[in-house]
PDB file of C-alpha atoms in Angstrom:
ATOM      1  CA  MET E   1       7.555  83.051 -98.498  1.00  0.00           C
ATOM      2  CA  LYS E   2       6.798  82.822 -94.771  1.00  0.00           C
ATOM      3  CA  PRO E   3       9.607  81.491 -92.595  1.00  0.00           C
ATOM      4  CA  ALA E   4       9.034  78.358 -90.518  1.00  0.00           C
ATOM      5  CA  VAL E   5       7.979  79.404 -87.021  1.00  0.00           C
ATOM      6  CA  ASP E   6       8.409  77.163 -83.993  1.00  0.00           C
ATOM      7  CA  ILE E   7       5.957  77.853 -81.140  1.00  0.00           C
ATOM      8  CA  VAL E   8       6.866  76.469 -77.705  1.00  0.00           C
ATOM      9  CA  VAL E   9       4.235  76.639 -74.953  1.00  0.00           C
ATOM     10  CA  HIS E  10       5.155  76.452 -71.287  1.00  0.00           C
ATOM     11  CA  ALA E  11       1.838  75.470 -69.668  1.00  0.00           C
ATOM     12  CA  ASP E  12       0.841  76.104 -66.070  1.00  0.00           C
ATOM     13  CA  VAL E  13       4.209  77.680 -65.335  1.00  0.00           C
ATOM     14  CA  SER E  14       4.943  77.913 -61.626  1.00  0.00           C
ATOM     15  CA  ILE E  15       8.612  79.033 -61.793  1.00  0.00           C
ATOM     16  CA  PRO E  16      10.653  80.620 -64.550  1.00  0.00           C
ATOM     17  CA  TYR E  17      12.522  77.731 -66.116  1.00  0.00           C
ATOM     18  CA  LEU E  18      13.392  79.306 -69.440  1.00  0.00           C
ATOM     19  CA  ASP E  19      16.984  78.785 -70.486  1.00  0.00           C
ATOM     20  CA  ALA E  20      19.246  81.827 -70.291  1.00  0.00           C
ATOM     21  CA  ASP E  21      19.293  82.499 -74.055  1.00  0.00           C
ATOM     22  CA  VAL E  22      15.487  82.412 -74.361  1.00  0.00           C
ATOM     23  CA  ARG E  23      15.081  84.544 -71.260  1.00  0.00           C
ATOM     24  CA  ALA E  24      17.571  87.125 -72.601  1.00  0.00           C
ATOM     25  CA  ALA E  25      15.742  87.229 -75.956  1.00  0.00           C
ATOM     26  CA  VAL E  26      12.381  87.713 -74.218  1.00  0.00           C
ATOM     27  CA  ASP E  27      13.862  90.442 -72.010  1.00  0.00           C
ATOM     28  CA  GLY E  28      15.160  92.180 -75.164  1.00  0.00           C
ATOM     29  CA  LEU E  29      11.781  91.990 -76.931  1.00  0.00           C
ATOM     30  CA  ARG E  30       9.970  93.137 -73.824  1.00  0.00           C
ATOM     31  CA  GLY E  31      12.360  95.959 -73.025  1.00  0.00           C
ATOM     32  CA  CYS E  32      12.691  94.837 -69.403  1.00  0.00           C
ATOM     33  CA  ALA E  33      13.489  91.700 -67.458  1.00  0.00           C
ATOM     34  CA  VAL E  34      10.978  88.898 -66.972  1.00  0.00           C
ATOM     35  CA  SER E  35       9.898  88.954 -63.328  1.00  0.00           C
ATOM     36  CA  LEU E  36       9.272  86.006 -61.014  1.00  0.00           C
ATOM     37  CA  ASP E  37       5.770  87.475 -60.588  1.00  0.00           C
ATOM     38  CA  ASP E  38       5.142  86.772 -64.291  1.00  0.00           C
ATOM     39  CA  PHE E  39       5.334  83.044 -63.608  1.00  0.00           C
ATOM     40  CA  ARG E  40       2.858  81.535 -61.200  1.00  0.00           C
ATOM     41  CA  GLY E  41       0.442  78.637 -61.165  1.00  0.00           C
ATOM     42  CA  GLY E  42      -2.206  79.223 -63.800  1.00  0.00           C
ATOM     43  CA  SER E  43       0.202  81.000 -66.166  1.00  0.00           C
ATOM     44  CA  TRP E  44       0.858  80.131 -69.791  1.00  0.00           C
ATOM     45  CA  PHE E  45       3.876  81.402 -71.672  1.00  0.00           C
ATOM     46  CA  ALA E  46       4.727  80.786 -75.325  1.00  0.00           C
ATOM     47  CA  THR E  47       7.735  81.726 -77.423  1.00  0.00           C
ATOM     48  CA  ALA E  48       8.046  81.894 -81.199  1.00  0.00           C
ATOM     49  CA  SER E  49      11.362  81.233 -82.918  1.00  0.00           C
ATOM     50  CA  VAL E  50      12.495  81.587 -86.509  1.00  0.00           C
ATOM     51  CA  CYS E  51      15.739  79.813 -87.411  1.00  0.00           C
ATOM     52  CA  GLY E  52      16.463  79.345 -83.701  1.00  0.00           C
ATOM     53  CA  GLU E  53      16.046  83.044 -82.847  1.00  0.00           C
ATOM     54  CA  VAL E  54      13.234  84.061 -80.474  1.00  0.00           C
ATOM     55  CA  VAL E  55      11.148  86.633 -82.359  1.00  0.00           C
ATOM     56  CA  GLY E  56       8.076  86.837 -80.121  1.00  0.00           C
ATOM     57  CA  PHE E  57       6.322  85.677 -76.993  1.00  0.00           C
ATOM     58  CA  ALA E  58       2.916  85.729 -75.331  1.00  0.00           C
ATOM     59  CA  ARG E  59       1.747  85.333 -71.756  1.00  0.00           C
ATOM     60  CA  ALA E  60      -1.655  84.617 -70.227  1.00  0.00           C
ATOM     61  CA  VAL E  61      -2.690  84.211 -66.597  1.00  0.00           C
ATOM     62  CA  ARG E  62      -5.791  82.967 -64.838  1.00  0.00           C
ATOM     63  CA  SER E  63      -7.681  86.028 -63.553  1.00  0.00           C
ATOM     64  CA  THR E  64      -8.129  86.337 -59.834  1.00  0.00           C
ATOM     65  CA  ALA E  65     -11.559  86.307 -58.248  1.00  0.00           C
ATOM     66  CA  THR E  66     -10.965  89.866 -57.083  1.00  0.00           C
ATOM     67  CA  ARG E  67      -8.760  92.524 -58.577  1.00  0.00           C
ATOM     68  CA  GLY E  68      -7.723  96.106 -58.093  1.00  0.00           C
ATOM     69  CA  PHE E  69      -9.772  98.072 -60.548  1.00  0.00           C
ATOM     70  CA  THR E  70      -8.136 100.045 -63.324  1.00  0.00           C
ATOM     71  CA  PRO E  71     -10.204 102.796 -64.970  1.00  0.00           C
ATOM     72  CA  ALA E  72     -11.456 100.462 -67.734  1.00  0.00           C
ATOM     73  CA  LEU E  73     -12.370  97.745 -65.228  1.00  0.00           C
ATOM     74  CA  ARG E  74     -14.107 100.352 -63.054  1.00  0.00           C
ATOM     75  CA  ALA E  75     -16.137 101.401 -66.100  1.00  0.00           C
ATOM     76  CA  LEU E  76     -17.049  97.759 -66.694  1.00  0.00           C
ATOM     77  CA  GLY E  77     -18.213  97.462 -63.082  1.00  0.00           C
ATOM     78  CA  PRO E  78     -17.709  94.821 -60.400  1.00  0.00           C
ATOM     79  CA  ASP E  79     -20.740  92.743 -61.436  1.00  0.00           C
ATOM     80  CA  ARG E  80     -19.484  92.378 -65.006  1.00  0.00           C
ATOM     81  CA  TYR E  81     -15.961  91.722 -63.732  1.00  0.00           C
ATOM     82  CA  ASP E  82     -17.340  88.858 -61.633  1.00  0.00           C
ATOM     83  CA  GLU E  83     -19.502  87.512 -64.466  1.00  0.00           C
ATOM     84  CA  TRP E  84     -17.232  88.059 -67.466  1.00  0.00           C
ATOM     85  CA  LEU E  85     -13.620  88.186 -66.273  1.00  0.00           C
ATOM     86  CA  ALA E  86     -13.017  86.691 -62.807  1.00  0.00           C
ATOM     87  CA  CYS E  87     -11.266  83.309 -62.986  1.00  0.00           C
ATOM     88  CA  GLY E  88     -11.111  83.625 -66.783  1.00  0.00           C
ATOM     89  CA  LEU E  89      -7.900  83.636 -68.781  1.00  0.00           C
ATOM     90  CA  GLU E  90      -6.342  87.067 -69.252  1.00  0.00           C
ATOM     91  CA  LEU E  91      -4.085  87.629 -72.250  1.00  0.00           C
ATOM     92  CA  VAL E  92      -1.382  89.747 -70.615  1.00  0.00           C
ATOM     93  CA  GLU E  93       1.235  90.212 -73.324  1.00  0.00           C
ATOM     94  CA  VAL E  94       1.836  89.463 -76.981  1.00  0.00           C
ATOM     95  CA  VAL E  95       5.136  90.830 -78.282  1.00  0.00           C
ATOM     96  CA  VAL E  96       6.589  90.263 -81.744  1.00  0.00           C
ATOM     97  CA  GLY E  97       9.859  91.816 -82.869  1.00  0.00           C
ATOM     98  CA  THR E  98       9.481  94.524 -85.501  1.00  0.00           C
ATOM     99  CA  GLY E  99      11.241  92.472 -88.192  1.00  0.00           C
ATOM    100  CA  SER E 100       8.808  89.577 -87.733  1.00  0.00           C
ATOM    101  CA  ARG E 101       5.466  91.372 -87.716  1.00  0.00           C
ATOM    102  CA  LEU E 102       2.674  90.739 -90.234  1.00  0.00           C
ATOM    103  CA  LEU E 103       3.639  87.064 -90.536  1.00  0.00           C
ATOM    104  CA  GLY E 104       0.875  85.704 -88.278  1.00  0.00           C
ATOM    105  CA  ILE E 105       3.274  85.096 -85.393  1.00  0.00           C
ATOM    106  CA  GLY E 106       1.309  87.213 -82.901  1.00  0.00           C
ATOM    107  CA  THR E 107      -1.906  85.407 -83.816  1.00  0.00           C
ATOM    108  CA  SER E 108      -0.239  82.013 -83.409  1.00  0.00           C
ATOM    109  CA  LEU E 109       1.214  83.015 -80.047  1.00  0.00           C
ATOM    110  CA  HIS E 110      -2.025  84.365 -78.654  1.00  0.00           C
ATOM    111  CA  ARG E 111      -3.914  81.252 -79.768  1.00  0.00           C
ATOM    112  CA  ALA E 112      -1.269  79.071 -78.121  1.00  0.00           C
ATOM    113  CA  VAL E 113      -1.555  80.692 -74.691  1.00  0.00           C
ATOM    114  CA  LEU E 114      -5.368  80.958 -74.868  1.00  0.00           C
ATOM    115  CA  THR E 115      -5.900  77.284 -75.744  1.00  0.00           C
ATOM    116  CA  PRO E 116      -6.533  76.467 -72.053  1.00  0.00           C
ATOM    117  CA  ALA E 117      -9.565  78.795 -72.138  1.00  0.00           C
ATOM    118  CA  ARG E 118     -11.238  76.542 -74.740  1.00  0.00           C
ATOM    119  CA  GLY E 119     -13.924  79.062 -75.593  1.00  0.00           C
ATOM    120  CA  ARG E 120     -14.457  80.189 -72.036  1.00  0.00           C
ATOM    121  CA  ARG E 121     -13.854  83.613 -70.598  1.00  0.00           C
ATOM    122  CA  ALA E 122     -10.650  84.875 -72.224  1.00  0.00           C
ATOM    123  CA  TRP E 123     -10.078  88.623 -72.142  1.00  0.00           C
ATOM    124  CA  THR E 124      -7.417  91.309 -72.292  1.00  0.00           C
ATOM    125  CA  GLN E 125      -6.960  94.925 -71.351  1.00  0.00           C
ATOM    126  CA  LEU E 126      -5.044  97.698 -73.071  1.00  0.00           C
ATOM    127  CA  ASP E 127      -3.864 100.057 -70.350  1.00  0.00           C
ATOM    128  CA  GLY E 128      -3.787 103.307 -72.274  1.00  0.00           C
ATOM    129  CA  PRO E 129      -3.044 104.913 -75.615  1.00  0.00           C
ATOM    130  CA  ASP E 130      -2.325 102.368 -78.323  1.00  0.00           C
ATOM    131  CA  PRO E 131       0.451 103.597 -80.632  1.00  0.00           C
ATOM    132  CA  ALA E 132       1.324 100.033 -81.705  1.00  0.00           C
ATOM    133  CA  GLY E 133      -2.181  99.383 -83.056  1.00  0.00           C
ATOM    134  CA  THR E 134      -2.903  96.454 -80.732  1.00  0.00           C
ATOM    135  CA  GLY E 135      -6.573  97.411 -80.385  1.00  0.00           C
ATOM    136  CA  GLU E 136      -7.015  97.304 -84.154  1.00  0.00           C
ATOM    137  CA  TRP E 137      -5.224  93.932 -84.292  1.00  0.00           C
ATOM    138  CA  LEU E 138      -7.593  92.601 -81.601  1.00  0.00           C
ATOM    139  CA  ARG E 139     -10.680  93.955 -83.408  1.00  0.00           C
ATOM    140  CA  HIS E 140      -9.463  92.410 -86.667  1.00  0.00           C
ATOM    141  CA  GLY E 141      -9.188  89.090 -84.794  1.00  0.00           C
ATOM    142  CA  GLY E 142     -12.819  89.348 -83.648  1.00  0.00           C
ATOM    143  CA  TRP E 143     -12.218  90.620 -80.110  1.00  0.00           C
ATOM    144  CA  THR E 144     -15.014  92.833 -78.750  1.00  0.00           C
ATOM    145  CA  PRO E 145     -14.251  96.027 -76.805  1.00  0.00           C
ATOM    146  CA  VAL E 146     -16.640  96.179 -73.842  1.00  0.00           C
ATOM    147  CA  SER E 147     -15.229  98.963 -71.692  1.00  0.00           C
ATOM    148  CA  HIS E 148     -13.236 102.085 -72.446  1.00  0.00           C
ATOM    149  CA  ASP E 149     -12.008 104.862 -70.192  1.00  0.00           C
ATOM    150  CA  ARG E 150     -11.858 108.043 -72.262  1.00  0.00           C
ATOM    151  CA  TRP E 151      -9.432 109.731 -69.858  1.00  0.00           C
ATOM    152  CA  THR E 152      -6.715 107.058 -69.856  1.00  0.00           C
ATOM    153  CA  GLY E 153      -7.530 105.269 -73.119  1.00  0.00           C
ATOM    154  CA  ALA E 154      -7.713 101.935 -71.253  1.00  0.00           C
ATOM    155  CA  THR E 155      -9.954  99.361 -72.958  1.00  0.00           C
ATOM    156  CA  VAL E 156     -11.160  95.863 -72.001  1.00  0.00           C
ATOM    157  CA  PHE E 157     -11.675  93.351 -74.836  1.00  0.00           C
ATOM    158  CA  LEU E 158     -13.421  89.958 -74.814  1.00  0.00           C
ATOM    159  CA  ASP E 159     -12.188  87.032 -76.926  1.00  0.00           C
ATOM    160  CA  PRO E 160     -14.528  86.165 -79.829  1.00  0.00           C
ATOM    161  CA  ARG E 161     -15.328  82.823 -78.117  1.00  0.00           C
ATOM    162  CA  HIS E 162     -16.177  84.471 -74.779  1.00  0.00           C
ATOM    163  CA  PRO E 163     -19.724  83.479 -73.706  1.00  0.00           C
ATOM    164  CA  ALA E 164     -20.823  87.136 -73.417  1.00  0.00           C
ATOM    165  CA  VAL E 165     -19.914  87.570 -77.103  1.00  0.00           C
ATOM    166  CA  ARG E 166     -20.765  84.093 -78.393  1.00  0.00           C
ATOM    167  CA  ASP E 167     -24.177  83.754 -76.688  1.00  0.00           C
ATOM    168  CA  GLY E 168     -25.357  87.221 -77.614  1.00  0.00           C
ATOM    169  CA  PRO E 169     -23.722  90.543 -78.189  1.00  0.00           C
ATOM    170  CA  ALA E 170     -21.906  91.883 -75.182  1.00  0.00           C
ATOM    171  CA  SER E 171     -23.774  94.973 -74.197  1.00  0.00           C
ATOM    172  CA  SER E 172     -22.633  98.141 -75.843  1.00  0.00           C
ATOM    173  CA  SER E 173     -19.305  99.532 -74.761  1.00  0.00           C
ATOM    174  CA  VAL E 174     -19.217 101.181 -71.392  1.00  0.00           C
ATOM    175  CA  VAL E 175     -17.447 104.540 -71.394  1.00  0.00           C
ATOM    176  CA  ALA E 176     -16.311 106.214 -68.199  1.00  0.00           C
TER     177      ALA E 176
END
């Protein structure tokens, strides 16, 4: 039987206002402290709790109009960045504690922080090798890989409701 999961969304976060216990739990799940840079206008942060214990969190931010290009973004190209990603909603993190995985918590969290996108340009990027299987989890959820850097393993994925996916298949994956 699945435990009851409480999802709390902090929308359009401009300063970190999480209480100390929640912040400590998130820091523990993340493996490092939450930074002030993680909370700015256009940010969405959600936590998942089971029996009052934080077992996961997710964070999304509004993409900037311009961005330093990682290898996977370079492979995608500046024109596609402008068209597909700029000013969209970037899923930055989804973390679920090991004892709470495979319960749908990660899916609930990522849906909660992507709700502001409402079918518009939501995307995410894996920065390198994927030992946790996040890329497979994204593919299973309908996300489309559109750029991959073979040297670093970095991959850009588009949400299944992204217009480039919804209105016609995103062009075949770009490999650098």
